[in-house]
Coordinates of C-alpha atoms and ligand atoms in Angstrom, one line a residue:
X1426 CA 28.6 -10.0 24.2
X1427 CA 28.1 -6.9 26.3
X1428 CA 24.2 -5.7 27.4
X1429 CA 23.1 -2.6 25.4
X1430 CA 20.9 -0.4 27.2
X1431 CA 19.0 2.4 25.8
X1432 CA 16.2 4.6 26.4
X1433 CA 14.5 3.6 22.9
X1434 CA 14.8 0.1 21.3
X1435 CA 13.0 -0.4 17.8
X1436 CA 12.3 -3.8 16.5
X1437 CA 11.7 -3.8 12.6
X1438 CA 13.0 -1.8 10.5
X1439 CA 10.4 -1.2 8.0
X1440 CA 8.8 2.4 7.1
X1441 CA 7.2 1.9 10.8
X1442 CA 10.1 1.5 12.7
X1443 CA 13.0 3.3 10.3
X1444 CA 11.2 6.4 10.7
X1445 CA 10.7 6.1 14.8
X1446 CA 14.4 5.7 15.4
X1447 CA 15.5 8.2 12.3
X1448 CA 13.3 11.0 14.4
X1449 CA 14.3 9.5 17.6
X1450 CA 18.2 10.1 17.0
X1451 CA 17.3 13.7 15.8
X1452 CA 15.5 14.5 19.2
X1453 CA 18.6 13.5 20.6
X1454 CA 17.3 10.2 22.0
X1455 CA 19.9 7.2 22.9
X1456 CA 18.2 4.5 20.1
X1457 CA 18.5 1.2 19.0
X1458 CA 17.1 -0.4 15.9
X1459 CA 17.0 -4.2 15.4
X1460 CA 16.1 -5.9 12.4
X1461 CA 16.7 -9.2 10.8
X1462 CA 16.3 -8.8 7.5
X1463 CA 17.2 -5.4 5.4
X1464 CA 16.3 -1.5 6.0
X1465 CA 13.0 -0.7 4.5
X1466 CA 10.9 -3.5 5.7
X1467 CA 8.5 -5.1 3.3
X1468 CA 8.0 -1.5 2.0
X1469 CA 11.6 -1.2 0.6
X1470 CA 12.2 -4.5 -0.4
X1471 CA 9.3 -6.3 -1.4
X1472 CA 6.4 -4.3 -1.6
X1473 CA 5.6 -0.6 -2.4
X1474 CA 9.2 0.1 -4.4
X1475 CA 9.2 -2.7 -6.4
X1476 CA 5.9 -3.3 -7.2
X1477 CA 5.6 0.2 -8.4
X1478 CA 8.7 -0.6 -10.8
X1479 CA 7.7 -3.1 -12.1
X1480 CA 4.3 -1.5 -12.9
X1481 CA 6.2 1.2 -14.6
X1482 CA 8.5 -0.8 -16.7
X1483 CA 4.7 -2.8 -18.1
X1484 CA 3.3 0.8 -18.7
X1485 CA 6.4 1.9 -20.8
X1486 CA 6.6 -2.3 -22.3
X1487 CA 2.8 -2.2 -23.4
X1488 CA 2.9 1.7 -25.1
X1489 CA 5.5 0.4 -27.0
X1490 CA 3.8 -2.5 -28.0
X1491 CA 0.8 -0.8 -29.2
X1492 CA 3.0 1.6 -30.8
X1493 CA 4.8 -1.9 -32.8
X1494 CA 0.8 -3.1 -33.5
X1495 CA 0.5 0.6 -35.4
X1496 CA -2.0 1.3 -32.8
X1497 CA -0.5 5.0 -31.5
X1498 CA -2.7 7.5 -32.0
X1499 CA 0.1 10.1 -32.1
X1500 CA 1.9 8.8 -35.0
X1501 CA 4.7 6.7 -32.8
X1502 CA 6.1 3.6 -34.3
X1503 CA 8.1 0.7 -33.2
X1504 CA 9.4 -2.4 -34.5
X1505 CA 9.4 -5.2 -32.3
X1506 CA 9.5 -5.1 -29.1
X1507 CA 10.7 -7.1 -26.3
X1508 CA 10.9 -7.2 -22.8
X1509 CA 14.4 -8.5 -20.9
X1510 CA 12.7 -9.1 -17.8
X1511 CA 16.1 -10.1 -15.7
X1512 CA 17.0 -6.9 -16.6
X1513 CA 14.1 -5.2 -15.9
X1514 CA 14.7 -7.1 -12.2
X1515 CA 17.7 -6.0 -11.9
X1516 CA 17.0 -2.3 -12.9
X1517 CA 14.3 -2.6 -9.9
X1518 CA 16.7 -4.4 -7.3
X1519 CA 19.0 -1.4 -8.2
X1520 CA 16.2 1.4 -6.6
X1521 CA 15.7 -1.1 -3.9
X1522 CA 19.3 -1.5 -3.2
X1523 CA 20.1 2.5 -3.1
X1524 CA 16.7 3.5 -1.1
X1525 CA 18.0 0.6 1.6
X1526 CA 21.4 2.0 1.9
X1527 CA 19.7 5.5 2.4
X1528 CA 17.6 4.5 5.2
X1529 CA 20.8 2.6 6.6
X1530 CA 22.5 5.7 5.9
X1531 CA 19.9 8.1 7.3
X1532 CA 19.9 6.0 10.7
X1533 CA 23.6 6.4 10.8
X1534 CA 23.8 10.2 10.7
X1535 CA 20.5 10.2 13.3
X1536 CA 22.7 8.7 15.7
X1537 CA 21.1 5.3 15.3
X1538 CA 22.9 1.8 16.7
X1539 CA 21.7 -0.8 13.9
X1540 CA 21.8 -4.5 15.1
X1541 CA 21.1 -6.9 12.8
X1542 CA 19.6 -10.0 14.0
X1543 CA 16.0 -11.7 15.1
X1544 CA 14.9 -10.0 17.9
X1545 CA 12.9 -11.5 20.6
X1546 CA 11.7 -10.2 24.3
X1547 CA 13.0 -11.6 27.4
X1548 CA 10.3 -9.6 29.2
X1549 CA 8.5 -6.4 29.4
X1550 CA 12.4 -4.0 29.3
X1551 CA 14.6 -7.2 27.7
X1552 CA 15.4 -8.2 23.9
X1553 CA 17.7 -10.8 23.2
X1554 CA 18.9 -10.8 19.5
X1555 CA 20.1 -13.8 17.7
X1556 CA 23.4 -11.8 15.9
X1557 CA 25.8 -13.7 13.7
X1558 CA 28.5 -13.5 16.0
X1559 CA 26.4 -14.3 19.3
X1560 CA 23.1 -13.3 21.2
X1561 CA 23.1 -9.5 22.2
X1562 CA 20.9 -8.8 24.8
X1563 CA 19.6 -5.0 25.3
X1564 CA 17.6 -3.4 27.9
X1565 CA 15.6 0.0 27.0
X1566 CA 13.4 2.0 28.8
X1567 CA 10.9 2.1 25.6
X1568 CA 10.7 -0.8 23.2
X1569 CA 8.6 -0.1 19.5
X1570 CA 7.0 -2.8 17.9
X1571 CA 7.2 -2.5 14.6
X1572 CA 7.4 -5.9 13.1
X1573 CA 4.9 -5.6 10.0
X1574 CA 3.0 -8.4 8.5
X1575 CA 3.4 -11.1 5.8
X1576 CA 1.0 -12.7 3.4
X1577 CA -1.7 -14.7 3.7
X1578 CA -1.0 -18.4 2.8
X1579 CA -3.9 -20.7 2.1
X1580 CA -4.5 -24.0 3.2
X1581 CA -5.4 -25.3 0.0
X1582 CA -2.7 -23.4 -2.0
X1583 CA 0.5 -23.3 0.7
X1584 CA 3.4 -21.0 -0.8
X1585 CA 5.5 -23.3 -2.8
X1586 CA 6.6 -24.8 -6.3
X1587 CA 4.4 -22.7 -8.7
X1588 CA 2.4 -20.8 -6.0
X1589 CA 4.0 -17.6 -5.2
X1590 CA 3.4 -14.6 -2.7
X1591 CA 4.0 -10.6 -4.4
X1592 CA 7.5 -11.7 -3.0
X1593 CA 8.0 -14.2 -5.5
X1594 CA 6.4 -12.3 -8.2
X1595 CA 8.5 -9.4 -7.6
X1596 CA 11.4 -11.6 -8.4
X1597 CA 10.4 -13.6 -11.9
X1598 CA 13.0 -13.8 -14.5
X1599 CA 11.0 -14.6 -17.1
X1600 CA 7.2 -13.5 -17.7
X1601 CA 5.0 -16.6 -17.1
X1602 CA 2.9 -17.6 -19.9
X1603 CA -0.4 -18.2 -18.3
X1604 CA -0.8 -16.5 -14.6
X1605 CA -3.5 -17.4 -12.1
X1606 CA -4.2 -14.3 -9.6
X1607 CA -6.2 -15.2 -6.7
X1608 CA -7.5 -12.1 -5.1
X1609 CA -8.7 -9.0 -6.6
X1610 CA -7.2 -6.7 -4.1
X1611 CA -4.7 -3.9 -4.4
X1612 CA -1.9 -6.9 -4.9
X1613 CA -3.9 -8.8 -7.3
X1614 CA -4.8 -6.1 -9.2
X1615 CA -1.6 -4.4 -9.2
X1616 CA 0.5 -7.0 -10.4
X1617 CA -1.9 -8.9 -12.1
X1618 CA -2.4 -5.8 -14.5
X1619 CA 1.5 -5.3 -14.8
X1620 CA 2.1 -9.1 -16.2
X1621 CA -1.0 -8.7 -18.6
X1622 CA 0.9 -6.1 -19.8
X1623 CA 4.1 -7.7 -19.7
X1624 CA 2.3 -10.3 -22.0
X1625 CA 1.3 -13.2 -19.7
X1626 CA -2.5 -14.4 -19.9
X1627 CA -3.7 -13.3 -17.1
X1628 CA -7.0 -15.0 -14.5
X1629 CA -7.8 -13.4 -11.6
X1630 CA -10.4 -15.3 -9.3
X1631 CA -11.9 -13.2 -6.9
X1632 CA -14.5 -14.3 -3.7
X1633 CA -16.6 -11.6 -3.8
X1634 CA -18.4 -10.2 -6.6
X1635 CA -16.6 -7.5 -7.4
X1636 CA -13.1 -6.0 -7.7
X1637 CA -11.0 -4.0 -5.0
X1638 CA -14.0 -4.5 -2.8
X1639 CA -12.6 -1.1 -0.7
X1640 CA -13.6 1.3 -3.5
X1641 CA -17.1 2.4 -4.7
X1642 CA -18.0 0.5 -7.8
X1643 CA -17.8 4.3 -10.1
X1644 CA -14.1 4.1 -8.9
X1645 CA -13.2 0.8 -9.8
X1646 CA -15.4 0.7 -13.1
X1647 CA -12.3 2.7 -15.8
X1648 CA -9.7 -0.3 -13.7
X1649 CA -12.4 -3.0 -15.0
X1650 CA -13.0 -1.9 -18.1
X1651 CA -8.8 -2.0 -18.6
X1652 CA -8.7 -5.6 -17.6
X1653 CA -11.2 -6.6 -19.9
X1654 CA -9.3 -4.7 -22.9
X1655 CA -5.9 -6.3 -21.9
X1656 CA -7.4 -9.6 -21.8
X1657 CA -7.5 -10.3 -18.4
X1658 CA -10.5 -13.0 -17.5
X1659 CA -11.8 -12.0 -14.0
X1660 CA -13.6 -14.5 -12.4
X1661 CA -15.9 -13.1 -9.3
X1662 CA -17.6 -14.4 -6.9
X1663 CA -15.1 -17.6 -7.7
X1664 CA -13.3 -19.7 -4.4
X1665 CA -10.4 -21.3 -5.0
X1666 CA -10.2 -25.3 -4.6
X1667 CA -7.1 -26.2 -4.8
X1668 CA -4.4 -27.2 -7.5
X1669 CA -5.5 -30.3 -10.1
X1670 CA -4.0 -33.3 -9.3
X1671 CA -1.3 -33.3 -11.7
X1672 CA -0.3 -29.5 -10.6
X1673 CA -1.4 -28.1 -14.0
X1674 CA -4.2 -26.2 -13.1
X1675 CA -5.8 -24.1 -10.3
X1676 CA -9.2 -25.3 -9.4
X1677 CA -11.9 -23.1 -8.8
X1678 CA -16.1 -23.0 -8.4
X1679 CA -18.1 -20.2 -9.6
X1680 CA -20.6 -19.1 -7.4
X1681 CA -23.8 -21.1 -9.6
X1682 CA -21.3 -24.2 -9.0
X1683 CA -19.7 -24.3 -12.1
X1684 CA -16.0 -26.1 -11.9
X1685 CA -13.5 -24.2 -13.2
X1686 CA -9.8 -25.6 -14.3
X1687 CA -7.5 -22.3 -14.9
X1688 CA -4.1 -23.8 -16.3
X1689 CA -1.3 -22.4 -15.0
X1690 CA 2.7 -21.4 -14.9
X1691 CA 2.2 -19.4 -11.8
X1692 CA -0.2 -19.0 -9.5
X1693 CA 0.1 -15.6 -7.6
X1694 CA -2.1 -15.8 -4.3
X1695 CA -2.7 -12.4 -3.0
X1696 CA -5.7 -12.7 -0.1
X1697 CA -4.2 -9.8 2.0
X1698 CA -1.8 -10.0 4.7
X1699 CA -1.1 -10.7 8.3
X1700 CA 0.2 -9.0 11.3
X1701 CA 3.3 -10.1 12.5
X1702 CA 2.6 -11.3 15.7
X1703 CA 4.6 -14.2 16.7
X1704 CA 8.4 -14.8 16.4
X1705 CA 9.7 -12.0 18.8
X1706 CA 8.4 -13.5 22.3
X1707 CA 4.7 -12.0 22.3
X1708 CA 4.2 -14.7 24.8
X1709 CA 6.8 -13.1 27.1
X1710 CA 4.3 -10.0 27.4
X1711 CA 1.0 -9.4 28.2
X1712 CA -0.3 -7.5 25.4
X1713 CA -3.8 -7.4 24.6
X1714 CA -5.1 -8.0 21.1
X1715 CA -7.5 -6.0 19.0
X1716 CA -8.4 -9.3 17.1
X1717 CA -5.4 -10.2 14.8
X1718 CA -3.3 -6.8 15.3
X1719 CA -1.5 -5.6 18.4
X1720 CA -4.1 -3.1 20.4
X1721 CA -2.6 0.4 20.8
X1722 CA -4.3 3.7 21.7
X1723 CA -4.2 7.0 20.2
X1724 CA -0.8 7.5 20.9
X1725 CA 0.4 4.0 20.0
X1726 CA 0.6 2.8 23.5
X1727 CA 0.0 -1.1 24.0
X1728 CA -1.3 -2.4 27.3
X1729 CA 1.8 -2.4 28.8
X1730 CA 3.6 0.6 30.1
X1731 CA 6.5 1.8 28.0
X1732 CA 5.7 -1.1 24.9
X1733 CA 4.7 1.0 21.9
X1734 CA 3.8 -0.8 18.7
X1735 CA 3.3 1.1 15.2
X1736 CA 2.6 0.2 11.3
X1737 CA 0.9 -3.0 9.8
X1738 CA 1.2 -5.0 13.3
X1739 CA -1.0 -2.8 14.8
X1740 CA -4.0 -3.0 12.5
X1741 CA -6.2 -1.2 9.0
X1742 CA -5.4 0.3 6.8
X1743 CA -1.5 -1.5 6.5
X1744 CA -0.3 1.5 4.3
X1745 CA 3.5 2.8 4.7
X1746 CA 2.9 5.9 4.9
X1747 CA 0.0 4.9 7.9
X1748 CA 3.2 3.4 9.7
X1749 CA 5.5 6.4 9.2
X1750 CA 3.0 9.1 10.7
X1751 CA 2.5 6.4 13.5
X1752 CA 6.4 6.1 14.1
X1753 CA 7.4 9.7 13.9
X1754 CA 4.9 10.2 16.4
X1755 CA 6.0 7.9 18.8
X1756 CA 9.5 9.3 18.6
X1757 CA 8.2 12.7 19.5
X1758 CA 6.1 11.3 22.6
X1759 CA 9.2 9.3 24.1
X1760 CA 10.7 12.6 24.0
X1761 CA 8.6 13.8 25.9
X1762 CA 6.3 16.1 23.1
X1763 CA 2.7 16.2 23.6
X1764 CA 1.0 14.4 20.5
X1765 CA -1.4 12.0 19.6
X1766 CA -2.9 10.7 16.5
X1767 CA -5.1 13.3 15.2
X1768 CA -4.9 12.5 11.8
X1769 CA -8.4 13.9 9.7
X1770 CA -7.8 11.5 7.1
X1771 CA -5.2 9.0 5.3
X1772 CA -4.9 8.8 1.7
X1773 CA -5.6 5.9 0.0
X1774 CA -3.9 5.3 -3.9
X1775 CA -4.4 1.8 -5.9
X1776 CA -1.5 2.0 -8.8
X1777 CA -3.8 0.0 -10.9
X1778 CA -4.4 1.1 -14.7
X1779 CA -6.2 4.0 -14.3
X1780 CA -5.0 4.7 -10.7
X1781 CA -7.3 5.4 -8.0
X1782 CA -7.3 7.7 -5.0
X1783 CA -9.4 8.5 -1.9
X1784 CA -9.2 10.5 1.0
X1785 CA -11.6 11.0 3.7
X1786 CA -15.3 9.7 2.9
X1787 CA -17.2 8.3 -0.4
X1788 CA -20.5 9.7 -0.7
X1789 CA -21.8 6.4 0.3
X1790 CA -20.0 6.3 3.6
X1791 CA -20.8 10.7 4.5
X1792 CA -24.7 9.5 3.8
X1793 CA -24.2 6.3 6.4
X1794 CA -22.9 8.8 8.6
X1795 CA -26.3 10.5 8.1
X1796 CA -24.5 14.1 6.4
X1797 CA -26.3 16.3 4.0
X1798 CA -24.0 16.2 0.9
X1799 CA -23.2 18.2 -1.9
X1800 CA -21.1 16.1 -4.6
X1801 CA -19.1 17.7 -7.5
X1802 CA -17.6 15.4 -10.3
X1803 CA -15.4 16.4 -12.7
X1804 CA -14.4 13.7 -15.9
X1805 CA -11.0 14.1 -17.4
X1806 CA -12.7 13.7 -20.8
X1807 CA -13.2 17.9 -20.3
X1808 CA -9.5 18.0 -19.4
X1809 CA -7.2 19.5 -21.5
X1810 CA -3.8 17.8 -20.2
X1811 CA -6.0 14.5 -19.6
X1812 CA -6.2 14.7 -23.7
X1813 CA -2.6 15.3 -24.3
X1814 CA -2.0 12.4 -22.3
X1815 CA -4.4 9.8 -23.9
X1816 CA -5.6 9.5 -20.3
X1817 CA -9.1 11.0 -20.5
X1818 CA -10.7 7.6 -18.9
X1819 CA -11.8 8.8 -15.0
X1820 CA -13.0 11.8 -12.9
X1821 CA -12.1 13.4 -9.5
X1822 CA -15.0 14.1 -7.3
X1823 CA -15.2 16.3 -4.4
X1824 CA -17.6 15.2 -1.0
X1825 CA -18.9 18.3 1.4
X1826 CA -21.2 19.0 4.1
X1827 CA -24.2 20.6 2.4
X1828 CA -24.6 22.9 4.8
X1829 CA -20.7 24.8 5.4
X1830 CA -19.1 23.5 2.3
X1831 CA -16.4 21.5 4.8
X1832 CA -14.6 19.0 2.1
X1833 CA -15.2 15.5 3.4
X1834 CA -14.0 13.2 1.0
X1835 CA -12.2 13.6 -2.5
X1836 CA -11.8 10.3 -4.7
X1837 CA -10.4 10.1 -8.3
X1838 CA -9.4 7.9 -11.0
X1839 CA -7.1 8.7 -13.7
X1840 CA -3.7 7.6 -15.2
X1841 CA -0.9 9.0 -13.0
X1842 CA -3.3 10.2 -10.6
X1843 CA -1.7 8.9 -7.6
X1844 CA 0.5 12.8 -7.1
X1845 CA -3.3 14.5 -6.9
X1846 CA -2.9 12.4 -3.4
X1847 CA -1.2 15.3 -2.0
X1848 CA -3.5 18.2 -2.5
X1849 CA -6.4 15.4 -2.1
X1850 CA -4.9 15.1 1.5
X1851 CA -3.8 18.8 2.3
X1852 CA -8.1 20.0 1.6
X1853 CA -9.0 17.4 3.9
X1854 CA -6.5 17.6 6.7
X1855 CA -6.7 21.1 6.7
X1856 CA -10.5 21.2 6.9
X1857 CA -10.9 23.4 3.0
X1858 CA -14.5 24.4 2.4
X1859 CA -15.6 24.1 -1.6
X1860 CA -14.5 27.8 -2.1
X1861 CA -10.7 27.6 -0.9
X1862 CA -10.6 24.3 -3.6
X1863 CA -12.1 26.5 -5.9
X1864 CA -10.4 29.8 -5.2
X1865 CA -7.4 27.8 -5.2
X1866 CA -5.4 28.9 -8.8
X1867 CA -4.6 25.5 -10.5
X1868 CA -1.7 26.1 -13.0
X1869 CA -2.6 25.2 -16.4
X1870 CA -3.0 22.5 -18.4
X1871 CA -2.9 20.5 -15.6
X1872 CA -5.1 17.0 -14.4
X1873 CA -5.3 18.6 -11.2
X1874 CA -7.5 21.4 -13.0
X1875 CA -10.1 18.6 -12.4
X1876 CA -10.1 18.9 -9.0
X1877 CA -10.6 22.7 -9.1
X1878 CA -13.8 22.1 -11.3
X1879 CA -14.9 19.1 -9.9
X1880 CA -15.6 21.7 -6.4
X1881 CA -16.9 24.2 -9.0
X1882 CA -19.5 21.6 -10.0
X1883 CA -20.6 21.1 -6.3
X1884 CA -21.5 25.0 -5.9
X1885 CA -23.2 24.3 -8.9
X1886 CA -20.9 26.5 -11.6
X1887 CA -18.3 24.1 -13.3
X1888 CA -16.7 26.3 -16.0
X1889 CA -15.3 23.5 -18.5
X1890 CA -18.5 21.3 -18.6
Ligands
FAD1990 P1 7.2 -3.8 7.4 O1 7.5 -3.0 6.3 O2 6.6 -5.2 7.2 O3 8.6 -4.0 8.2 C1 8.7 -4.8 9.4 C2 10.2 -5.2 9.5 O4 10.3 -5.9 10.8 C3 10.7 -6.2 8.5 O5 11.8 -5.6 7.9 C4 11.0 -7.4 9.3 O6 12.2 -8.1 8.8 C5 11.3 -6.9 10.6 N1 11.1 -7.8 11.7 C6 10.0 -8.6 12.0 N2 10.1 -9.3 13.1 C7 11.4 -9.1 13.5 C8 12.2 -9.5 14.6 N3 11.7 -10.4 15.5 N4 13.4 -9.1 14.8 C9 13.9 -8.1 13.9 N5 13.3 -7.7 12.9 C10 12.0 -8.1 12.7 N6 1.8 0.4 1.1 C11 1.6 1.6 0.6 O7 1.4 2.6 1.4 N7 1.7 1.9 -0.7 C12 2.0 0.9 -1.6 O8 2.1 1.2 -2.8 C13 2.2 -0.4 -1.2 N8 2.5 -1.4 -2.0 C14 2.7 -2.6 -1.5 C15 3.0 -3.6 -2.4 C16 3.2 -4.9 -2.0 C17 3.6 -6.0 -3.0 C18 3.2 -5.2 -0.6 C19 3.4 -6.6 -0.1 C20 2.9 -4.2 0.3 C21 2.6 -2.9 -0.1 N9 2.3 -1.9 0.7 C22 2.1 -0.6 0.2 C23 2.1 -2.1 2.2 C24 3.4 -1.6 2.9 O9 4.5 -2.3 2.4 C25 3.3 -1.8 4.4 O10 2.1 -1.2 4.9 C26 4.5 -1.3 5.2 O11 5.7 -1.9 4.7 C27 4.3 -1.5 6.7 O12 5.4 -1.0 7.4 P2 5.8 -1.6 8.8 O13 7.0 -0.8 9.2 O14 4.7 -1.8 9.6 O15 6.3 -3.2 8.5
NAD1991 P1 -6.4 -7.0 -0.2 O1 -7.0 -7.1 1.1 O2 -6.2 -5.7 -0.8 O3 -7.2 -7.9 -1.2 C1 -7.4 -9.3 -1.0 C2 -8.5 -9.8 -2.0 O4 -8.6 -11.2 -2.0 C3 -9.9 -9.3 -1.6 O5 -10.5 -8.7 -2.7 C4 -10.6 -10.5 -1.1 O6 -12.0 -10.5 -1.3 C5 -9.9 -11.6 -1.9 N1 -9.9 -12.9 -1.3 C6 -9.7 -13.3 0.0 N2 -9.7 -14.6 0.2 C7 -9.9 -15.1 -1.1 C8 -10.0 -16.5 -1.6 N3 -9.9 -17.5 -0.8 N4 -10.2 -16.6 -2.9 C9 -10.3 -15.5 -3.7 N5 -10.2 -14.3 -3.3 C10 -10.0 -14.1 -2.0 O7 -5.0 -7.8 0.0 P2 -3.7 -7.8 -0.9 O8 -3.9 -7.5 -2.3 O9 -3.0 -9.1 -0.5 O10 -2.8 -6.6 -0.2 C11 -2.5 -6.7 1.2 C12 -2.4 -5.3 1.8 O11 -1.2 -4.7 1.3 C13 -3.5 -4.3 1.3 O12 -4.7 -4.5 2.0 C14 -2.8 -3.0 1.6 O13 -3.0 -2.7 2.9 C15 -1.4 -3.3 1.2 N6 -1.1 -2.9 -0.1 C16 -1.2 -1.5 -0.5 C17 -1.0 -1.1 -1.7 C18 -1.1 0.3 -2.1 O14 -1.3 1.1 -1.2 N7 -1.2 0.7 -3.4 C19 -0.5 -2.0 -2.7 C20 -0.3 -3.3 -2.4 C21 -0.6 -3.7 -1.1

């Protein structure tokens, strides 16, 4: 087959890695992607998209349900309702299936060259990629790493048989009747709430002692109190043992030492996930390592000169939208545009029953930075649009410098919260003080009212409360 050469080579063509080449080819730059699975990465295919079907289809499947159990407060009734769940799949690998075509359409009109095959380096300026109809070997001037990461397997529980990754979950035909989470993370909780919903008993075993360790425990508090009214038994500060020997059941201690046998149909194992970091030929390159991830600097350079890596392979927090900023970046620096990652702060947004956000810094984390704080809260139960939405579980709260106002932080919890993200993200990024949030008309009745009031409350004159 005949060398390729190029000036940018991608490899991965996840949010990371679509993104680079998509703004490469509009800067006009001669690019390559490779990638051995479909467009869209984990992101597309079996992560962010799908999940958050899923999660939908259990929201609308439970209303319903408590609608059927005469249990709507707005005077809704159903008669028996059930869930298809093949169908629900197939709804989901619909979305997946058009957004993957659209990112393999959007690298066609950037220009893009799309080889499809496992790529691996020959050295520093050489890929060879194992194609279907022979090895294709290209040489670039700039490579990207962009090769993502994959779950956590462990020892005691490999992936197999009854244990499955969000991979497998995302691909049930039928709901399980009893499912065993292990982790209480953003996966865990995630999914785990969408099956509970979906009508599977639901365990979660957690190591620590509390859930979605990342967020303050006022955030996570409305998410627990949902698990507990959906049934879901949440076992903390719980490690895993193993499977019984018959295969039945997970086997767990508590952290007094009580055993635990947790029958199962599934057992979802959701402890995080890895950097991608062997299979393309690391050892080919002398790349140095910022313990598990790929070490890049502030403008996604690795050690070696013209190797740039973005997204989950190069480290916290593995978010797509994290990758994309990181890729479009490196685009614009191979062409020769002066940028470097100056991001103020990335937004952070758990789709778990109520959602959570966060941007920028808690309270907890401004005061370990030893900042003077103000801190406005504002509870959706003094929202008007919360009420009409039976979602008046949760609050936004607002974190600034005592001294000039500047917004530090902004968290929240709420149903459908996860769209406040954007204005959460705009204060921060473009440094707002507590008067532009609250000089800021917020159209009503909106949730994002809350935020309005909830910097109000920090200048210390909330109107609705
Ligand atoms: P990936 O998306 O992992 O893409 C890497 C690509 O590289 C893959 O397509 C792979 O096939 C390819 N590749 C690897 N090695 C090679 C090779 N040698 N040759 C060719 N191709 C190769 N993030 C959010 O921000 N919001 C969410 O709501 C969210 N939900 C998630 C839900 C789940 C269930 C999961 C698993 C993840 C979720 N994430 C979410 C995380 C998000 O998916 C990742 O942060 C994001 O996909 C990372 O993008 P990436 O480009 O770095 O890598
Ligand atoms: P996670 O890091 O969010 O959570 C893992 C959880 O498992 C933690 O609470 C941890 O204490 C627990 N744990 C670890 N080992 C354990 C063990 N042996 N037994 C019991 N519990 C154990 O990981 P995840 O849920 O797998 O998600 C992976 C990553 O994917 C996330 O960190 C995030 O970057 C990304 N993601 C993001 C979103 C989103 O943005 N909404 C959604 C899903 C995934």
């Amino acid at each position: 087959m005949k060398e390729i050469t190029c000036k940018l080579l991608v490899i991965g063509a996840g949010p990371g890695g679509y993104v680079c080449a998509i703004r490469a080819g509009q800067l006009g730059i001669d690019t390559v992607i490779v990638e051995m699975a479909k467009p869209g990465g984990t992101c597309l295919n079996i992560g962010c998209i799908p999940s958050k079907a899923i999660i939908h289809a259990a929201d609308d499947f439970t209303k319903t349900v408590a609608m059927a159990a005469g249990k709507n407060a707005m005077g809704i009734k159903a008669d028996n309702p059930v869930i298809d769940l093949a169908k629900t799949m197939s709804w989901k690998d619909g979305i997946t299936g058009r957004l993957t075509l659209g990112v393999a359409g959007l690298l066609k009109k950037a220009g893009v060259k799309i080889v499809v095959g496992r790529a691996k380096f020959r050295d520093g300026k050489t890929v060879a990629v194992e194609t279907e109809t022979g090895e294709q070997v290209i040489r670039a001037e700039n490579i990207v790493i962009a090769t993502g990461s994959a779950p956590v397997e462990l020892p005691m529980l490999p992936f197999g048989g009854k244990v499955i990754s969000s991979t497998g979950a995302l691909s049930l035909a039928e709901v399980p009747e009893r499912l065993a989470v292990v982790g209480a993370g953003y996966i865990g909780l995630e999914l785990g709430l969408a099956f509970a919903k979906l009508g599977a008993k639901v365990t979660i075993v957690e190591a620590l002692d509390r859930i979605l360790p990342l967020y303050d425990t006022q955030l996570t508090q409305p998410v627990a109190k949902r698990l507990a009214a959906l049934g879901v038994e949440v076992l903390l500060g719980t490690k895993v043992k193993g499977l019984s020997s018959n295969g039945e059941a997970l086997l767990a201690e508590t952290g007094s030492g009580e055993e635990k046998r947790i029958a199962a149909d599934k057992i979802l194992v959701t402890v995080g996930r890895k950097p991608v970091t062997e299979g393309w030929g690391r050892e080919e390159l002398e790349l140095d390592m910022d313990g598990r991830f790929l070490k890049v600097d502030e403008q996604c350079r690795t050690s070696m000169r013209g190797i740039y890596a973005v997204g989950d392979v190069t480290g916290e927090p593995m978010l797509a939208h994290r990758a994309m900023a990181q890729g479009e970046m490196v685009a614009e620096i191979v062409s020769g545009k002066r940028r470097s990652w100056d991001k103020r702060a990335i937004p952070a947004v758990c789709f778990t029953d109520p959602e959570i956000v966060s941007v920028g810094l808690s309270p907890d984390e401004a005061k370990a930075q030893g900042r003077e704080i103000k801190v406005g809260q504002f509870p959706f139960a003094a929202n008007g649009r919360a009420m009409t939405l039976s979602a008046e579980e949760g609050f936004v709260r607002v974190v600034a410098r005592a001294d000039n106002h500047l917004v530090l932080g902004i968290q929240a919890v709420g149903a459908g919260i996860s769209e406040l993200s954007a204005a959460f993200g705009l204060a921060v990024e473009m440094g707002a003080r507590l008067e532009d949030v609250a000089g800021t008309i917020h159209a009503h009745p909106t949730q994002s009212e809350a935020f309005a009031e909830a910097a109000l409350k920090a200048l210390g004159h909330a109107l609705h409360m």
